[in-house]
Short mmCIF file of C-alpha atoms in Angstrom, two decimals:
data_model
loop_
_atom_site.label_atom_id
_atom_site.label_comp_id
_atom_site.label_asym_id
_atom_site.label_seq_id
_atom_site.Cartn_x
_atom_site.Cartn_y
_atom_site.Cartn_z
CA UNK A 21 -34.73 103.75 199.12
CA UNK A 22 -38.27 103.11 199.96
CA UNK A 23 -38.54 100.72 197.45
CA UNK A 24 -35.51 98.81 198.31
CA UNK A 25 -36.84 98.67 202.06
CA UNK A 26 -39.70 97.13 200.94
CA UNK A 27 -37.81 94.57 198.62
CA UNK A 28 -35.73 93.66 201.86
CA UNK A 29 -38.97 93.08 203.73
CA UNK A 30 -40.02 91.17 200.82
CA UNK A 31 -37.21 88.76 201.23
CA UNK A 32 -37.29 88.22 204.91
CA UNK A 33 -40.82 86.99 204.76
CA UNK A 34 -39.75 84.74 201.63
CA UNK A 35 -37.05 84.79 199.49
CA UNK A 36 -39.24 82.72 196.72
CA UNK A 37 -41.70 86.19 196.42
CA UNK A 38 -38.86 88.09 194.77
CA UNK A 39 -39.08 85.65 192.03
CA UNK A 40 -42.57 86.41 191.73
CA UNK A 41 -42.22 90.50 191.36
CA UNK A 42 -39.59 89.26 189.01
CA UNK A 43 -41.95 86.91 187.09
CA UNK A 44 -44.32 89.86 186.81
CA UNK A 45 -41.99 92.41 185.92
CA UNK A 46 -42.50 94.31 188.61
CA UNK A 47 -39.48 96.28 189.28
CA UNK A 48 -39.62 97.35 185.16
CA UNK A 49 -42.95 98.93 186.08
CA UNK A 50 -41.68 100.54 189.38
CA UNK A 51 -38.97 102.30 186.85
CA UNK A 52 -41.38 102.96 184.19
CA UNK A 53 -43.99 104.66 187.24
CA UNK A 54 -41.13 106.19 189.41
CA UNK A 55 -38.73 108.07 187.54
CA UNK A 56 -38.37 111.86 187.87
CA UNK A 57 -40.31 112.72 184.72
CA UNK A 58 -43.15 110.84 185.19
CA UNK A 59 -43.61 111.67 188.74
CA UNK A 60 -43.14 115.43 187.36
CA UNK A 61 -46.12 114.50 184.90
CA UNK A 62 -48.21 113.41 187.36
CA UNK A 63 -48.19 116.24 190.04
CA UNK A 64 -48.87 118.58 186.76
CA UNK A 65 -52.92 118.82 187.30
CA UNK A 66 -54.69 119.65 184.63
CA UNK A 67 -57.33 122.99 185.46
CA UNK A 68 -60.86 121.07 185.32
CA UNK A 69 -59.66 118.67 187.80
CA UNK A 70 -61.59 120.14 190.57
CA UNK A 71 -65.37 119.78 188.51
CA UNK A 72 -64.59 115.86 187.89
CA UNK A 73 -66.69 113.61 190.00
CA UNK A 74 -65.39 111.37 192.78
CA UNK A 75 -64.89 108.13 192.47
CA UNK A 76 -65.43 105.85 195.47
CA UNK A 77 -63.56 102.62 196.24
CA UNK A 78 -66.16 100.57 194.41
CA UNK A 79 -65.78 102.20 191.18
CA UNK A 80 -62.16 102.54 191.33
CA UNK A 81 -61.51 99.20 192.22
CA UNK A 82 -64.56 96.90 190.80
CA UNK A 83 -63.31 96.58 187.31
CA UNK A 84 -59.92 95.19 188.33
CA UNK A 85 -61.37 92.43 191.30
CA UNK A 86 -61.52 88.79 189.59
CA UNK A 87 -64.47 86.44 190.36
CA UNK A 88 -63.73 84.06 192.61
CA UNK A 89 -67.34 82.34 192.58
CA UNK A 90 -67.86 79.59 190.47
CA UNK A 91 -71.33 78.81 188.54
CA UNK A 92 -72.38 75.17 188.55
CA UNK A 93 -75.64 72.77 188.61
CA UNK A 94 -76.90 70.40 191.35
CA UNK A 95 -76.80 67.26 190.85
CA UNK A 96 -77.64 65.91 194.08
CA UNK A 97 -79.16 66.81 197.25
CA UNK A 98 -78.97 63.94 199.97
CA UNK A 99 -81.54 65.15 202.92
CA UNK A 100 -80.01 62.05 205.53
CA UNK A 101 -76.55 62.29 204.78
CA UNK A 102 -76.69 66.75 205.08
CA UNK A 103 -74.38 66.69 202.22
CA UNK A 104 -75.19 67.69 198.27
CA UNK A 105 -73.10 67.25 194.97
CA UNK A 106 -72.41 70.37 192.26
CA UNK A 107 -71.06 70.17 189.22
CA UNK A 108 -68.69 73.23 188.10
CA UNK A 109 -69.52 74.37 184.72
CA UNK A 110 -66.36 75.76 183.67
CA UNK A 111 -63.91 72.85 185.74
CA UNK A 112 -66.49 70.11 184.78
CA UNK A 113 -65.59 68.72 188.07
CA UNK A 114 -68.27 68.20 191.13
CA UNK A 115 -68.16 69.65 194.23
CA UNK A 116 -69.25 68.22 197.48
CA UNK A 117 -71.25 70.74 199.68
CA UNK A 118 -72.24 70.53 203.71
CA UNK A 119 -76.27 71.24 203.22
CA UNK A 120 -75.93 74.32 205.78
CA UNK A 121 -73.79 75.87 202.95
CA UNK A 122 -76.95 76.55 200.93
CA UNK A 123 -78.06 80.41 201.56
CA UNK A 124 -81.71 80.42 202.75
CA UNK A 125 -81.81 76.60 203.64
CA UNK A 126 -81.52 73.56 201.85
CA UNK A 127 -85.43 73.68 201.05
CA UNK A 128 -84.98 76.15 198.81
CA UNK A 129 -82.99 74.21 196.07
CA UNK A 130 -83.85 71.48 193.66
CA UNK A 131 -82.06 69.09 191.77
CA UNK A 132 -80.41 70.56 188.32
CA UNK A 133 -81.02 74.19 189.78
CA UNK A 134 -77.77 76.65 188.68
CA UNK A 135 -76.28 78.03 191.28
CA UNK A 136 -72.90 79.63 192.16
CA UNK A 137 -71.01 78.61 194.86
CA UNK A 138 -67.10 79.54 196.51
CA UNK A 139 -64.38 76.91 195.88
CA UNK A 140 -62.94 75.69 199.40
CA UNK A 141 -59.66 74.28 200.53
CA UNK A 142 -59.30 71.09 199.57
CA UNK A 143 -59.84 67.93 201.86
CA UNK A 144 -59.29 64.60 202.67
CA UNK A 145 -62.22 63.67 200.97
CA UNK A 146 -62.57 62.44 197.43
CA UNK A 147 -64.02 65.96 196.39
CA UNK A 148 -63.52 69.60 196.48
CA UNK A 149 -65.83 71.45 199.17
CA UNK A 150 -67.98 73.89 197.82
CA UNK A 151 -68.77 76.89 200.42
CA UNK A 152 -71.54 79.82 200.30
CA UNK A 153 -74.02 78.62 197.52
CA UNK A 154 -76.82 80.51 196.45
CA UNK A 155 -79.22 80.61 193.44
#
């Protein structure tokens, strides 16, 4: 019933999102996870549970977060205008960034240095913003 609450929930925000958990099979795996044997199996704990380490949030979850940053090259740092071009390496695409946006000051960077940066929103302008970019 829990489960169904949630679906409900689901649906007021956006109808469109069960489609989604649909897409991704979501309610198979709830089944698969949730049904009274395997919840049985779970509680059974085996007896050296208690001398296992603990694992904290970082190791847990670290292996499962995706990378948002992207790596790239500059290709051009304009000191009048405040604003610098990157080139993605794995969109092949360049990136407009605000010179503030480079960690540690602008002064820092050269022309064809690698550096990674965070993809932003897009804009009005003629390029993607690139946020947060550090050697």
């Amino acid at each position: 019933m829990d489960y169904k609450k949630c679906l409900d929930i689901i649906h007021w925000i956006n109808p469109s999102n069960l489609k989604l958990l649909n897409i991704i099979d979501n309610t198979d795996k709830f089944r698969e996870l949730c049904n009274a044997h395997s919840l049985w199996k779970n509680k059974q704990l085996p007896h050296g549970i208690p001398s296992l380490p603990v694992i904290d949030a970082n190791g847990w979850c670290g292996p499962l977060l995706m990378e948002s940053r992207l790596k790239g090259s500059i290709l051009n740092i304009d000191l009048a205008s405040g604003f610098s071009i990157l080139r993605c390496e794995s969109e092949g695409k360049d990136f407009i960034a605000n010179n503030r946006d480079f960690s540690g000051g602008i002064a820092r960077y050269n022309t064809g240095d690698n550096v990674t940066f965070d993809p932003n929103s897009p804009t009005t302008g003629p390029l993607p913003v690139a946020k947060s970019i550090r050697l």
